[in-house]
Structure formats: C-alpha cells, structure tokens
C-alpha cells in the first residue's frame, strides 16, 4: 500500500482525505500533520464561538475518533517543517503551547521533538495565516488575530476586562470579529484603511449602506484610516495612532487585515512558490509526487479563500491521486459569497463595478430599509451582483452566475419574486457538475446519485449522506426539486430548524407561505403544505402562529389547541383544572375577593393559593363546573395556562411607598390590560417596579420596567427566574409611559414573529443578541418598527375574554365530563 | 371465548371534530375520538404513565398525545412510543350513532392483550 502524507489538518486537508476515502478507502496508508492540537473544524463558524452562540464541540467537522475509525494517523499539534524530497521523508516538530500554529517562528526548536514520516505522495494543505501589518506595538498584550479556536478563547477572556475594542480591517472577517466582540459588552470600532467596508464584495454605495446599518447597531466605523502604530498603556494596548495624526483610545485590538498563504515548507523544500504554492490543473506542484489544495494554492495565478472552490480542488485532487479519473481537471472557479454580517444578509458574486461601456447595470435602492440590489450583465450573463439587506432570491442568482446561464429578458425576475411565484430555475435543467450546495461544495451529480442509488428521498437523508444542505440551508429547495424529479415525491424528516416538526419550513418561510396563500386555519396548513397529512406534534405551534399572523381573521379549530386552551383552565395531575382570574397589576378589591371566596365555597375548591404573579389560584375544579365558577367570579380570565402574556407584577409604587420613583401600579395595569391573553411562542411574564430596589422582580422578567430617578423608566428584556436565572438586558431608558408601551410593543411583536415555538425570551434575546435587537427595535435599522406597532395594535384589538364562552360554548360538549353509558346487548366474543 | 358488550355511544355529532370524549363503560373509562377524516377511534382513557386523561389529548390521523406528560399512543394499535400500550376497542357508525364493542380482553395479532382491565 502506498503511503500518503497530508500536511495540514484544516478544512482543505481533512476534506481531501474524505474525498480520497470515499473513492477508495484502501488506496493509501494516510498520515496527517496538524499544527493545531485538535481535529478539524469549520473555521467559517468561528465568530459563533466568539459570540458564544456555539460551543467549540459544535463546529468540529471531524473529531479525533473519526481519524481512528478511518485508520488515519494524525500528528496533532505537530507542524511539518521540511520535505526531504531526495529521501522522500517529511519532518515535523511538536509545537509547544507558546507557538502559534500558523506562526512563522517556532519557540523551542532546540528541545523540540522531531517526527519523521516517509512517503510516496504528499498533499500540502497548509492554508493561510492572518496578515499582520508591520506596525509598532503589534506584539503588545491585548493584540489579537482571529483565526483559531484558541484566538477566540483569548479574545473572549481578554474582553472581560475591556470597555473598548478596535478591529483593524473592515473586510468579511473583520466584521465577523466585530459581531463576536459586540456580545462581550465592549464598544467596538472597526477601522478600515480603504474608503469603504468589504471592498472585495461591495461597491461604494452598498458599502455606505452597510456602514449605516452597522452604525445603527452600535458599531463605530472609521474608513480611510491608516493605522500607524498600536500605543501602549501600562504595558498593554492603550490605543491606536493613525497616519493622519489622529488617535483612538482602545483596550484591545483585533487585527483582521487579510490572510496570506503559508508556503515556507514548500520554499525550503524547493517547490515552486509564487504568491502561493503553484499548482497545475491536476493540483500537482512542481514535484509530480507532491500535490497541494486549499488557501495555500496558487492556480492559474489566482488564490482562493472561500470553501466552494477549495472543495472543487479537493475533488479533482482525489480523482487524480486515486487514479479514479487521472484526467480530472480543476479549471478555476467563479465564486460568490453569501453571508450574514451582524444579522444583515449579504450576497456578492463576480465584479462589483462595470468596466466596459456596454456592460448593463441595474440597481434597486431602498436605503431606508437598508436594501440594495445590483446586477451587472454582459453578453446576457451575470458579470456580477450584490444583494444587501434582502437575499431572498440569491440561490437562483448564484446558479445563473456559476453556471453562466443566459438571463431572462426581464432582468427583474432574478432580483425579485415573479408575480406568479413560479420557479425560475429548474434544478433538473442544470448540468451535472453544477454546484447545488455552495457551503459544502456538493454538485448536482453527487446528489442525484445519492437519491437514485442510495435511496435518499428526504432533504435530510441527502444531507446525511452528502452534506448537501447542511450549511446555510438555502439550497434545500433545489435539493427537494432534485428528489422530486427523480422519485416523484420528497420525504421530510423532522428537523430542528423547522418551526414545527411536521411542516418542513423554518418560521420565516412558514409565515411567508401562510401570508402568501392566505392560510387561516391549522387544517389548511396541513392541506396546503403537508399534502393533507395532519401531524399531532405540530398542531399547537401552528395554532399559535396563525393567531399571530391573522389576529382577527384566524379560523379557530379547537382540536388544534392543547386542552388548557380548549377550556381556558390549567389541567392538573388528577384531571381537574385550576382557575386563575385576572387581577390587573396584583390590585384587587374587597368585592372581588368576596365573589372569589363565595365561588370557592360553592364549587368545593380544594385549595386557594396565592400565585407568584400576585393572583389567586383556585385548584381542583371539575371541567363541568368551569362555566359556573367563571360566571360567579365575574372577572375575566387570567390566562394562567396559554403560551401567552401572563401577568404584569408590580410593587406599590408612588401611592404609598416612601421610596417609589414612578407609578408602577398604574403602568403595570395599563400593560396588563394591553397585552392580556396575547399568544406568544412561549409564556411571557412582566413586571413594573417603582424603584431600583426591585420589589416586583422586574430585572428577572421577560420584560421588566424599572422607575429611576428623574421621572424615567428603564426597560429590560430577556430576564428569567425559572429553571434558568438571567438578569434581563437593558434595552432602553425612556421618559414616559407612552414610550414604554411603544418599545414593549415592538419587542413583543418581534419576539412573536421571530422566536421559535417554545423559545423563551431569554433564549431569543441571547440568540439574536441584545445589540442587534436594539438596532432593529430602537434605531429601526430594518425599517420595520411601524409595521411591528401596527400588527401589535391589531392583535390588541382582537382580544376577547375566553371566559365569555361560559355563556356560549365554542363547541359541543366543551365542558362535559366523562359520560356514563349503558350496554345495548351482550354478544359472544370469538376474538 | 369471552363475553363482549355492544354499546351505543350516542350521535357522532356530539363529539367535536378532531377531539375526544370520555365515556364510562362497565367501570372502565374509554376515550372516543372523532378524527378529521370522519372515522372514529376508541382506546382506554387512562394513560399507563400517570393516569392522564387521553380523551383530552391532541390527535391526528394516527396518534393521541397525553395532555399531562406528552406520552404518545397509536390510535389503531394502542402501542405507545415508550413501549407501554393501551387497549383499543372496535367502533363503527350506524344511523349516525357511534357503536363500540367492549370486552374484558382484546386480541391483537392473535395474542390476548389484557391491558389494565378489572376482570
């Protein structure tokens, strides 16, 4: 068996090994050198590690056990330093903790352990390193690059003691780093030497729009600022000095000024190197037994830093080295990028500006909503495109671009939805080699083979076998089309991304379908989106969503509701129910208490209990007694059962308390009246407290309002004091009750429209990020606040007290208990 | 061989579409469901887990989910996802009324399934 040594264990190195194993697992004895002490991980998701939305374990692509299972020997934490081509040996040095995996110098060469492997073939997948411009102070404590998991850990730990952070470099990675830093409660300034952000992907106009959007989210942006040096304060970073003489105070610096291929090992081994390691179309270097792949490669004078072209290189290399297809050729890639920068969608492909007089330029602008679309056309094909703020049709656009397909005469069809909603691009018409999944580089033929030969008939099954659709997920529609054309029908697996398990759509897609098709009932959702098949675990979530989308026109089907919401009471372990009347702001009266007490006696209530939400709970009521007890009490429902707004707790505020700063009772009652019974993805508890002593526990509510000195109110969101305890994040400080209601409206409605079903606000606020929410809900960076307020008002007006059903039941036998029945006749039962 | 009883559960319309009702038959609680396709299913009402009332559960064409702790049972076979199962009963509709055959034991795939009956 021939022996293959792979130098580099990043995404490219591991990918090429996977491709080789897939073609012929027995072809080589494989040894890998990896300078980082881990298995291989998805570097694209590093900013999620920095902003702590993902754990390192979640971004590993191949864990250490994968290497064992495939008989690969991995030298983790060992950096290959030389290829002895005469004796066909690779030498590596074990790195110590002080060595940066991508560093140019090794700290302890004298004492380092040397590891040697002989070889028949070598693949160089050394990748690239962050470029650090040679300015003074770049080695001070508090200066970081952004490239590895360890970098993220270092940045996160250091940020804890910082107020201000600067990111040098306004490109893709720099903005990702800024996004990550925002979650660490530091003020972030992005410094770009060029005249605009993301110069590789955007033209100057869209660069400006992105800049304004980012500023709306609280990131400071400086363009045209050339850093001269990083200045010192107390032995660590203190600030930046710019070439024009201006200065910026900062406690830490993240340098993200681009990447450079790592080529030293090729150079010392006398392999041709230009900007990168020079390769031919078979991915061979100047030595026919040594190949290269990934960011370290220079192919036809181009370097690639995105995954799609690198996946393609890996496929060609694997075809050639396993001799499955020795003539396979990599001919360069047309690349496009699709990403989210701080929640802003961005797609860019090809050129950003025209350079010939006949190039067609189409631009659509909606700067108030942060939307910009630009299409460059040459010879009826896409020369370049930019979509900012709205990337809804980017898939189609990307396919037209990468496959150089002729555009429809009416260009707007590829930039906007066509009126009939017809599919512009049939996946079946694409060539076999067309890349469908751009995140994982899976081409059409691979997917079709998987469907036809391996029997994969769901998008998830195709994903499990080929990884297609497992990145950003935007190609899932195309995969479904391929399945449909091959086997006629797409099967769906429950997927965690779906809003409910039985409808294969994410929440935003589902809402769009519901709005476009004007679906107003749960059974219609199943009829129109699931081929008529009901799904028991999806009904409740769908009912809640439909009520949110159509507050007034929603067609209520009671069987889609949980028993609590069918009979407006909370079922107990013995099948009886609890009854909680509404007590606005926790303030009641002697008359109300008398009626409650009399009802409790009359209906033999087993326990009368004060709740944590300042109300009274009557426990042990039979279902058939519910209408009677409601009528006797004569108070509206307290909704202590629905996934909905529950209560607004308050303290005594200014009326009696000698510390009170604001009238918490009056405000909490207004809030409770406004939002009573409002369906939400999960329950929502609120409180208004009259001073920061917090007697009403407002800091740990989903929405908490705190009166402070100077007649002002603070609004906190995402607090919790259940199984999870979390202090809410300060969303804003406002001058009056009207403003409190305005921002609560916006937050609640945004939560209702964007949270997953059963996601509490604390999870939602952490997932979206409080700074992003501030941008959207206070600065109105997406231009949606007016609509949010309008839809909330509509929901408020649609509210009806469900206990009115005491007089007019909603359906037959709504409040009937078990019914005794008589035997008609006896028969012999033979089984 | 065993005695079995035929029971008239009353008009189909007395159960709301897609919902269930609990009937007490010879001291046994039976949950009867009116499915959205017009058919009827009957199973033992008590969830074997913590005696939750299955008649109050949400259903689709195949399953019912217990309202207390979410245990799920097949309406046709009584098989639960967690391995437990409930008894199922034969039902049919005559002149708009739901009829049910109740026997102390039921036969599934040729085997006697005793369930939790009192006999």
mmCIF file of C-alpha atoms in Angstrom, chain A residues 450-792:
data_model
loop_
_atom_site.group_PDB
_atom_site.id
_atom_site.type_symbol
_atom_site.label_atom_id
_atom_site.label_comp_id
_atom_site.label_asym_id
_atom_site.label_seq_id
_atom_site.Cartn_x
_atom_site.Cartn_y
_atom_site.Cartn_z
ATOM 1 C CA UNK A 450 -27.405 9.624 -3.720
ATOM 2 C CA UNK A 451 -31.136 9.806 -4.470
ATOM 3 C CA UNK A 452 -31.122 7.161 -7.192
ATOM 4 C CA UNK A 453 -28.577 4.700 -5.805
ATOM 5 C CA UNK A 454 -28.740 5.137 -2.041
ATOM 6 C CA UNK A 455 -32.483 5.683 -1.835
ATOM 7 C CA UNK A 456 -32.291 9.036 -0.089
ATOM 8 C CA UNK A 457 -35.715 10.596 -0.515
ATOM 9 C CA UNK A 458 -35.665 13.409 2.014
ATOM 10 C CA UNK A 459 -33.599 16.555 2.099
ATOM 11 C CA UNK A 460 -32.259 15.436 5.461
ATOM 12 C CA UNK A 461 -31.291 11.984 4.136
ATOM 13 C CA UNK A 462 -29.458 13.556 1.206
ATOM 14 C CA UNK A 463 -27.740 15.826 3.730
ATOM 15 C CA UNK A 464 -26.720 12.922 5.941
ATOM 16 C CA UNK A 465 -25.020 11.175 3.029
ATOM 17 C CA UNK A 466 -23.576 14.083 1.035
ATOM 18 C CA UNK A 467 -23.578 17.038 3.467
ATOM 19 C CA UNK A 468 -25.611 18.991 0.905
ATOM 20 C CA UNK A 469 -27.964 21.470 2.545
ATOM 21 C CA UNK A 470 -26.215 21.236 5.909
ATOM 22 C CA UNK A 471 -24.542 24.632 5.748
ATOM 23 C CA UNK A 472 -26.690 27.736 5.456
ATOM 24 C CA UNK A 473 -29.587 25.629 4.170
ATOM 25 C CA UNK A 474 -30.502 27.943 1.312
ATOM 26 C CA UNK A 475 -30.102 25.168 -1.282
ATOM 27 C CA UNK A 476 -32.646 22.886 0.381
ATOM 28 C CA UNK A 477 -35.295 23.953 -2.110
ATOM 29 C CA UNK A 478 -33.101 22.871 -5.018
ATOM 30 C CA UNK A 479 -32.343 19.528 -3.356
ATOM 31 C CA UNK A 480 -36.062 18.965 -2.856
ATOM 32 C CA UNK A 481 -36.586 19.703 -6.553
ATOM 33 C CA UNK A 482 -33.982 17.094 -7.482
ATOM 34 C CA UNK A 483 -35.633 14.499 -5.264
ATOM 35 C CA UNK A 484 -38.992 15.347 -6.724
ATOM 36 C CA UNK A 485 -37.822 14.969 -10.295
ATOM 37 C CA UNK A 486 -36.050 11.678 -9.525
ATOM 38 C CA UNK A 487 -38.585 9.846 -7.378
ATOM 39 C CA UNK A 488 -41.694 11.983 -7.633
ATOM 40 C CA UNK A 489 -42.131 12.920 -4.008
ATOM 41 C CA UNK A 490 -39.970 14.448 -1.312
ATOM 42 C CA UNK A 491 -39.963 12.796 2.097
ATOM 43 C CA UNK A 492 -39.349 15.017 5.070
ATOM 44 C CA UNK A 493 -37.578 14.227 8.305
ATOM 45 C CA UNK A 494 -38.301 16.269 11.365
ATOM 46 C CA UNK A 495 -35.603 18.859 11.513
ATOM 47 C CA UNK A 496 -34.627 21.086 14.343
ATOM 48 C CA UNK A 497 -34.769 24.107 12.088
ATOM 49 C CA UNK A 498 -38.431 23.690 11.301
ATOM 50 C CA UNK A 499 -40.838 25.814 13.278
ATOM 51 C CA UNK A 500 -42.869 22.693 13.968
ATOM 52 C CA UNK A 501 -41.658 19.170 13.178
ATOM 53 C CA UNK A 502 -44.439 18.317 10.734
ATOM 54 C CA UNK A 503 -44.075 21.246 8.337
ATOM 55 C CA UNK A 504 -40.701 21.358 6.634
ATOM 56 C CA UNK A 505 -40.230 25.105 6.804
ATOM 57 C CA UNK A 506 -38.381 27.477 9.039
ATOM 58 C CA UNK A 507 -40.505 30.054 10.808
ATOM 59 C CA UNK A 508 -39.863 32.904 8.363
ATOM 60 C CA UNK A 509 -40.560 30.655 5.373
ATOM 61 C CA UNK A 510 -43.678 29.301 7.034
ATOM 62 C CA UNK A 511 -45.003 32.787 7.793
ATOM 63 C CA UNK A 512 -44.382 33.753 4.183
ATOM 64 C CA UNK A 513 -46.316 30.735 2.903
ATOM 65 C CA UNK A 514 -49.150 31.413 5.332
ATOM 66 C CA UNK A 515 -49.380 35.047 4.234
ATOM 67 C CA UNK A 516 -48.967 34.367 0.501
ATOM 68 C CA UNK A 517 -51.502 31.553 0.437
ATOM 69 C CA UNK A 518 -53.769 33.283 2.949
ATOM 70 C CA UNK A 519 -53.897 30.162 5.097
ATOM 71 C CA UNK A 520 -56.106 30.876 8.116
ATOM 72 C CA UNK A 521 -56.551 27.513 9.830
ATOM 73 C CA UNK A 522 -54.383 24.660 11.023
ATOM 74 C CA UNK A 523 -56.131 22.097 8.827
ATOM 75 C CA UNK A 524 -55.450 24.330 5.806
ATOM 76 C CA UNK A 525 -51.743 24.364 6.684
ATOM 77 C CA UNK A 526 -51.728 20.572 6.553
ATOM 78 C CA UNK A 527 -53.831 20.531 3.400
ATOM 79 C CA UNK A 528 -51.692 23.037 1.528
ATOM 80 C CA UNK A 529 -48.202 22.467 2.891
ATOM 81 C CA UNK A 530 -48.163 18.817 4.011
ATOM 82 C CA UNK A 531 -50.189 17.029 1.366
ATOM 83 C CA UNK A 532 -53.161 16.741 3.686
ATOM 84 C CA UNK A 533 -51.344 14.821 6.381
ATOM 85 C CA UNK A 534 -52.015 16.023 9.917
ATOM 86 C CA UNK A 535 -49.203 15.995 12.419
ATOM 87 C CA UNK A 536 -50.093 15.769 16.067
ATOM 88 C CA UNK A 537 -46.943 17.441 17.419
ATOM 89 C CA UNK A 538 -47.321 20.421 15.092
ATOM 90 C CA UNK A 539 -50.888 21.496 15.762
ATOM 91 C CA UNK A 540 -50.434 23.657 18.834
ATOM 92 C CA UNK A 541 -47.472 25.579 17.418
ATOM 93 C CA UNK A 542 -49.338 26.211 14.183
ATOM 94 C CA UNK A 543 -52.432 27.440 16.015
ATOM 95 C CA UNK A 544 -50.322 29.929 17.955
ATOM 96 C CA UNK A 545 -48.579 31.147 14.810
ATOM 97 C CA UNK A 546 -51.780 31.543 12.811
ATOM 98 C CA UNK A 547 -53.296 33.627 15.594
ATOM 99 C CA UNK A 548 -50.181 35.819 15.491
ATOM 100 C CA UNK A 549 -50.289 36.223 11.702
ATOM 101 C CA UNK A 550 -54.075 36.750 11.451
ATOM 102 C CA UNK A 551 -55.202 38.239 14.788
ATOM 103 C CA UNK A 552 -58.745 38.926 13.555
ATOM 104 C CA UNK A 553 -59.266 36.524 10.654
ATOM 105 C CA UNK A 554 -57.742 33.387 12.211
ATOM 106 C CA UNK A 555 -60.121 30.421 11.896
ATOM 107 C CA UNK A 556 -60.051 28.781 15.274
ATOM 108 C CA UNK A 557 -60.083 24.979 15.200
ATOM 109 C CA UNK A 558 -60.280 23.864 18.793
ATOM 110 C CA UNK A 559 -58.837 20.409 18.166
ATOM 111 C CA UNK A 560 -55.542 22.107 17.280
ATOM 112 C CA UNK A 561 -55.323 23.541 20.780
ATOM 113 C CA UNK A 562 -53.972 21.991 23.935
ATOM 114 C CA UNK A 563 -56.726 21.059 26.415
ATOM 115 C CA UNK A 564 -55.894 24.134 28.548
ATOM 116 C CA UNK A 565 -56.697 26.382 25.614
ATOM 117 C CA UNK A 566 -59.825 24.455 24.687
ATOM 118 C CA UNK A 567 -61.384 25.044 28.098
ATOM 119 C CA UNK A 568 -59.350 28.064 29.315
ATOM 120 C CA UNK A 569 -58.034 26.494 32.504
ATOM 121 C CA UNK A 570 -54.897 24.611 33.520
ATOM 122 C CA UNK A 571 -55.194 20.807 33.697
ATOM 123 C CA UNK A 572 -53.891 19.248 36.919
ATOM 124 C CA UNK A 573 -52.454 15.795 37.614
ATOM 125 C CA UNK A 574 -55.853 14.359 38.586
ATOM 126 C CA UNK A 575 -57.638 15.732 35.515
ATOM 127 C CA UNK A 576 -59.239 18.640 37.395
ATOM 128 C CA UNK A 577 -58.469 22.232 36.488
ATOM 129 C CA UNK A 578 -57.161 25.381 38.115
ATOM 130 C CA UNK A 579 -58.917 28.719 37.758
ATOM 131 C CA UNK A 580 -56.971 31.993 37.949
ATOM 132 C CA UNK A 581 -58.982 35.207 37.494
ATOM 133 C CA UNK A 582 -57.266 38.298 36.058
ATOM 134 C CA UNK A 583 -56.085 40.685 38.802
ATOM 135 C CA UNK A 584 -54.545 43.632 36.960
ATOM 136 C CA UNK A 585 -51.218 44.592 38.481
ATOM 137 C CA UNK A 586 -51.989 42.467 41.537
ATOM 138 C CA UNK A 587 -54.522 45.005 42.801
ATOM 139 C CA UNK A 588 -57.935 43.642 43.808
ATOM 140 C CA UNK A 589 -60.888 44.811 45.858
ATOM 141 C CA UNK A 590 -62.933 43.536 48.781
ATOM 142 C CA UNK A 591 -65.928 42.978 46.458
ATOM 143 C CA UNK A 592 -63.918 40.853 44.038
ATOM 144 C CA UNK A 593 -62.454 38.847 46.923
ATOM 145 C CA UNK A 594 -65.911 38.169 48.307
ATOM 146 C CA UNK A 595 -67.133 36.796 44.970
ATOM 147 C CA UNK A 596 -63.989 34.656 44.619
ATOM 148 C CA UNK A 597 -64.425 33.307 48.160
ATOM 149 C CA UNK A 598 -68.109 32.504 47.645
ATOM 150 C CA UNK A 599 -67.373 30.717 44.390
ATOM 151 C CA UNK A 600 -64.597 28.713 46.053
ATOM 152 C CA UNK A 601 -67.029 27.517 48.694
ATOM 153 C CA UNK A 602 -69.861 26.795 46.237
ATOM 154 C CA UNK A 603 -67.708 24.686 43.874
ATOM 155 C CA UNK A 604 -65.829 22.904 46.640
ATOM 156 C CA UNK A 605 -62.417 24.221 45.556
ATOM 157 C CA UNK A 606 -59.673 22.003 47.047
ATOM 158 C CA UNK A 607 -57.081 24.707 47.558
ATOM 159 C CA UNK A 608 -56.972 28.510 47.334
ATOM 160 C CA UNK A 609 -53.401 29.609 46.687
ATOM 161 C CA UNK A 610 -51.664 32.924 46.018
ATOM 162 C CA UNK A 611 -49.517 32.626 42.887
ATOM 163 C CA UNK A 612 -46.078 34.070 42.233
ATOM 164 C CA UNK A 613 -47.715 36.501 39.803
ATOM 165 C CA UNK A 614 -49.777 38.205 42.541
ATOM 166 C CA UNK A 615 -53.038 36.431 41.801
ATOM 167 C CA UNK A 616 -55.320 33.822 43.301
ATOM 168 C CA UNK A 617 -55.374 30.240 42.083
ATOM 169 C CA UNK A 618 -58.464 28.074 42.696
ATOM 170 C CA UNK A 619 -57.355 24.449 42.383
ATOM 171 C CA UNK A 620 -59.271 21.218 41.858
ATOM 172 C CA UNK A 621 -62.212 22.475 39.775
ATOM 173 C CA UNK A 622 -64.077 19.915 37.644
ATOM 174 C CA UNK A 623 -64.333 20.606 33.928
ATOM 175 C CA UNK A 624 -68.127 20.693 34.046
ATOM 176 C CA UNK A 625 -68.000 23.366 36.783
ATOM 177 C CA UNK A 626 -65.771 25.774 34.845
ATOM 178 C CA UNK A 627 -68.532 27.895 33.201
ATOM 179 C CA UNK A 628 -70.365 28.208 36.507
ATOM 180 C CA UNK A 629 -67.392 29.301 38.555
ATOM 181 C CA UNK A 630 -66.353 31.860 35.902
ATOM 182 C CA UNK A 631 -69.821 33.396 35.931
ATOM 183 C CA UNK A 632 -69.916 33.538 39.721
ATOM 184 C CA UNK A 633 -66.494 35.157 39.932
ATOM 185 C CA UNK A 634 -67.372 37.698 37.234
ATOM 186 C CA UNK A 635 -63.751 38.585 36.433
ATOM 187 C CA UNK A 636 -62.018 37.930 33.069
ATOM 188 C CA UNK A 637 -59.628 35.032 32.579
ATOM 189 C CA UNK A 638 -56.108 35.441 33.938
ATOM 190 C CA UNK A 639 -54.664 33.247 31.168
ATOM 191 C CA UNK A 640 -52.571 31.227 33.604
ATOM 192 C CA UNK A 641 -52.492 28.421 31.038
ATOM 193 C CA UNK A 642 -51.737 29.604 27.481
ATOM 194 C CA UNK A 643 -48.331 30.136 25.929
ATOM 195 C CA UNK A 644 -49.115 33.834 26.082
ATOM 196 C CA UNK A 645 -48.650 37.019 28.033
ATOM 197 C CA UNK A 646 -49.360 36.091 31.659
ATOM 198 C CA UNK A 647 -49.217 38.895 34.229
ATOM 199 C CA UNK A 648 -47.573 42.171 34.973
ATOM 200 C CA UNK A 649 -46.429 42.142 38.565
ATOM 201 C CA UNK A 650 -45.997 45.437 40.400
ATOM 202 C CA UNK A 651 -44.938 46.969 43.691
ATOM 203 C CA UNK A 652 -46.987 49.669 45.433
ATOM 204 C CA UNK A 653 -45.068 52.406 43.606
ATOM 205 C CA UNK A 654 -45.669 56.041 44.440
ATOM 206 C CA UNK A 655 -49.086 55.881 46.099
ATOM 207 C CA UNK A 656 -47.832 54.688 49.476
ATOM 208 C CA UNK A 657 -44.189 53.632 49.284
ATOM 209 C CA UNK A 658 -41.716 56.225 50.589
ATOM 210 C CA UNK A 659 -39.050 55.100 48.081
ATOM 211 C CA UNK A 660 -41.250 54.988 44.989
ATOM 212 C CA UNK A 661 -39.985 56.940 41.990
ATOM 213 C CA UNK A 662 -42.620 56.023 39.404
ATOM 214 C CA UNK A 663 -46.283 54.994 39.426
ATOM 215 C CA UNK A 664 -45.677 51.283 38.933
ATOM 216 C CA UNK A 665 -49.245 50.214 39.678
ATOM 217 C CA UNK A 666 -50.834 52.408 37.054
ATOM 218 C CA UNK A 667 -48.283 51.393 34.411
ATOM 219 C CA UNK A 668 -48.451 47.681 35.214
ATOM 220 C CA UNK A 669 -52.243 47.769 34.926
ATOM 221 C CA UNK A 670 -52.029 49.522 31.564
ATOM 222 C CA UNK A 671 -49.542 46.894 30.392
ATOM 223 C CA UNK A 672 -51.641 44.008 31.652
ATOM 224 C CA UNK A 673 -54.798 45.344 30.017
ATOM 225 C CA UNK A 674 -52.964 45.898 26.742
ATOM 226 C CA UNK A 675 -51.317 42.506 26.372
ATOM 227 C CA UNK A 676 -53.740 40.213 28.232
ATOM 228 C CA UNK A 677 -54.079 36.819 26.572
ATOM 229 C CA UNK A 678 -51.662 37.715 23.747
ATOM 230 C CA UNK A 679 -50.385 34.462 22.160
ATOM 231 C CA UNK A 680 -46.618 34.182 22.089
ATOM 232 C CA UNK A 681 -44.074 31.455 21.265
ATOM 233 C CA UNK A 682 -43.881 30.781 24.998
ATOM 234 C CA UNK A 683 -45.252 32.337 28.159
ATOM 235 C CA UNK A 684 -44.275 35.951 28.841
ATOM 236 C CA UNK A 685 -44.105 37.382 32.336
ATOM 237 C CA UNK A 686 -43.707 41.067 33.012
ATOM 238 C CA UNK A 687 -43.237 43.395 35.952
ATOM 239 C CA UNK A 688 -43.099 47.101 36.677
ATOM 240 C CA UNK A 689 -41.199 48.167 39.744
ATOM 241 C CA UNK A 690 -41.316 51.671 41.206
ATOM 242 C CA UNK A 691 -37.623 51.977 42.044
ATOM 243 C CA UNK A 692 -34.398 50.027 41.546
ATOM 244 C CA UNK A 693 -34.968 48.155 44.840
ATOM 245 C CA UNK A 694 -36.839 45.846 42.504
ATOM 246 C CA UNK A 695 -39.587 44.585 44.842
ATOM 247 C CA UNK A 696 -41.591 43.463 41.785
ATOM 248 C CA UNK A 697 -38.579 41.494 40.478
ATOM 249 C CA UNK A 698 -38.582 43.312 37.136
ATOM 250 C CA UNK A 699 -34.926 42.512 36.420
ATOM 251 C CA UNK A 700 -35.732 38.812 36.049
ATOM 252 C CA UNK A 701 -38.891 39.054 33.922
ATOM 253 C CA UNK A 702 -39.243 38.526 30.182
ATOM 254 C CA UNK A 703 -39.985 42.231 30.075
ATOM 255 C CA UNK A 704 -39.241 44.347 33.133
ATOM 256 C CA UNK A 705 -39.774 48.071 33.645
ATOM 257 C CA UNK A 706 -37.908 49.926 36.395
ATOM 258 C CA UNK A 707 -38.616 53.520 37.505
ATOM 259 C CA UNK A 708 -35.437 55.522 38.053
ATOM 260 C CA UNK A 709 -34.632 58.994 39.379
ATOM 261 C CA UNK A 710 -35.593 61.840 37.026
ATOM 262 C CA UNK A 711 -39.038 60.504 36.067
ATOM 263 C CA UNK A 712 -37.598 57.971 33.684
ATOM 264 C CA UNK A 713 -38.171 54.280 33.026
ATOM 265 C CA UNK A 714 -35.678 51.565 32.193
ATOM 266 C CA UNK A 715 -36.832 48.689 30.011
ATOM 267 C CA UNK A 716 -35.208 45.265 30.492
ATOM 268 C CA UNK A 717 -35.733 42.288 28.179
ATOM 269 C CA UNK A 718 -34.905 38.589 28.351
ATOM 270 C CA UNK A 719 -34.841 38.158 32.122
ATOM 271 C CA UNK A 720 -35.788 34.842 33.712
ATOM 272 C CA UNK A 721 -36.152 33.309 37.145
ATOM 273 C CA UNK A 722 -37.384 29.810 36.421
ATOM 274 C CA UNK A 723 -35.178 26.833 35.650
ATOM 275 C CA UNK A 724 -32.834 29.396 34.120
ATOM 276 C CA UNK A 725 -31.983 32.538 36.046
ATOM 277 C CA UNK A 726 -30.921 35.500 33.988
ATOM 278 C CA UNK A 727 -30.940 39.230 34.567
ATOM 279 C CA UNK A 728 -32.611 40.994 31.655
ATOM 280 C CA UNK A 729 -30.623 43.179 29.287
ATOM 281 C CA UNK A 730 -31.264 46.916 29.357
ATOM 282 C CA UNK A 731 -32.969 47.699 26.073
ATOM 283 C CA UNK A 732 -33.525 51.418 26.563
ATOM 284 C CA UNK A 733 -34.299 54.212 29.028
ATOM 285 C CA UNK A 734 -37.317 56.386 28.209
ATOM 286 C CA UNK A 735 -39.123 59.437 29.527
ATOM 287 C CA UNK A 736 -42.733 58.359 29.796
ATOM 288 C CA UNK A 737 -45.280 55.551 29.822
ATOM 289 C CA UNK A 738 -46.170 56.076 26.176
ATOM 290 C CA UNK A 739 -42.594 55.319 25.174
ATOM 291 C CA UNK A 740 -42.521 52.251 27.440
ATOM 292 C CA UNK A 741 -45.573 50.851 25.660
ATOM 293 C CA UNK A 742 -44.095 51.688 22.254
ATOM 294 C CA UNK A 743 -40.897 49.696 22.859
ATOM 295 C CA UNK A 744 -42.679 46.820 24.607
ATOM 296 C CA UNK A 745 -44.975 46.646 21.557
ATOM 297 C CA UNK A 746 -42.010 46.426 19.222
ATOM 298 C CA UNK A 747 -40.109 43.855 21.273
ATOM 299 C CA UNK A 748 -43.099 41.601 21.916
ATOM 300 C CA UNK A 749 -44.257 41.652 18.319
ATOM 301 C CA UNK A 750 -40.727 40.947 17.034
ATOM 302 C CA UNK A 751 -40.492 38.062 19.506
ATOM 303 C CA UNK A 752 -43.882 36.759 18.381
ATOM 304 C CA UNK A 753 -42.842 36.841 14.739
ATOM 305 C CA UNK A 754 -39.280 35.579 15.028
ATOM 306 C CA UNK A 755 -38.868 33.265 18.007
ATOM 307 C CA UNK A 756 -39.067 29.504 17.557
ATOM 308 C CA UNK A 757 -42.087 27.845 19.139
ATOM 309 C CA UNK A 758 -41.406 27.293 22.873
ATOM 310 C CA UNK A 759 -38.385 29.586 22.859
ATOM 311 C CA UNK A 760 -38.492 31.855 25.923
ATOM 312 C CA UNK A 761 -37.364 35.454 25.599
ATOM 313 C CA UNK A 762 -34.099 34.767 27.424
ATOM 314 C CA UNK A 763 -33.074 32.279 24.734
ATOM 315 C CA UNK A 764 -34.373 34.537 21.992
ATOM 316 C CA UNK A 765 -32.543 37.629 23.241
ATOM 317 C CA UNK A 766 -29.302 35.648 23.558
ATOM 318 C CA UNK A 767 -29.709 34.054 20.155
ATOM 319 C CA UNK A 768 -30.393 37.311 18.302
ATOM 320 C CA UNK A 769 -28.153 39.455 20.510
ATOM 321 C CA UNK A 770 -29.353 42.419 22.512
ATOM 322 C CA UNK A 771 -27.343 44.880 20.423
ATOM 323 C CA UNK A 772 -28.842 43.587 17.227
ATOM 324 C CA UNK A 773 -32.288 43.886 18.819
ATOM 325 C CA UNK A 774 -31.560 47.450 19.866
ATOM 326 C CA UNK A 775 -30.577 48.244 16.281
ATOM 327 C CA UNK A 776 -33.766 46.746 14.922
ATOM 328 C CA UNK A 777 -36.220 47.899 17.592
ATOM 329 C CA UNK A 778 -34.835 51.277 18.634
ATOM 330 C CA UNK A 779 -32.814 52.569 15.690
ATOM 331 C CA UNK A 780 -35.253 50.892 13.297
ATOM 332 C CA UNK A 781 -32.336 49.635 11.206
ATOM 333 C CA UNK A 782 -34.584 47.330 9.188
ATOM 334 C CA UNK A 783 -37.361 49.872 8.810
ATOM 335 C CA UNK A 784 -39.958 47.516 10.280
ATOM 336 C CA UNK A 785 -40.922 49.243 13.528
ATOM 337 C CA UNK A 786 -44.028 50.919 12.142
ATOM 338 C CA UNK A 787 -45.281 47.550 10.905
ATOM 339 C CA UNK A 788 -44.498 45.875 14.242
ATOM 340 C CA UNK A 789 -46.500 48.517 16.114
ATOM 341 C CA UNK A 790 -49.355 48.273 13.655
ATOM 342 C CA UNK A 791 -49.578 44.482 13.890
ATOM 343 C CA UNK A 792 -49.378 44.616 17.678
#
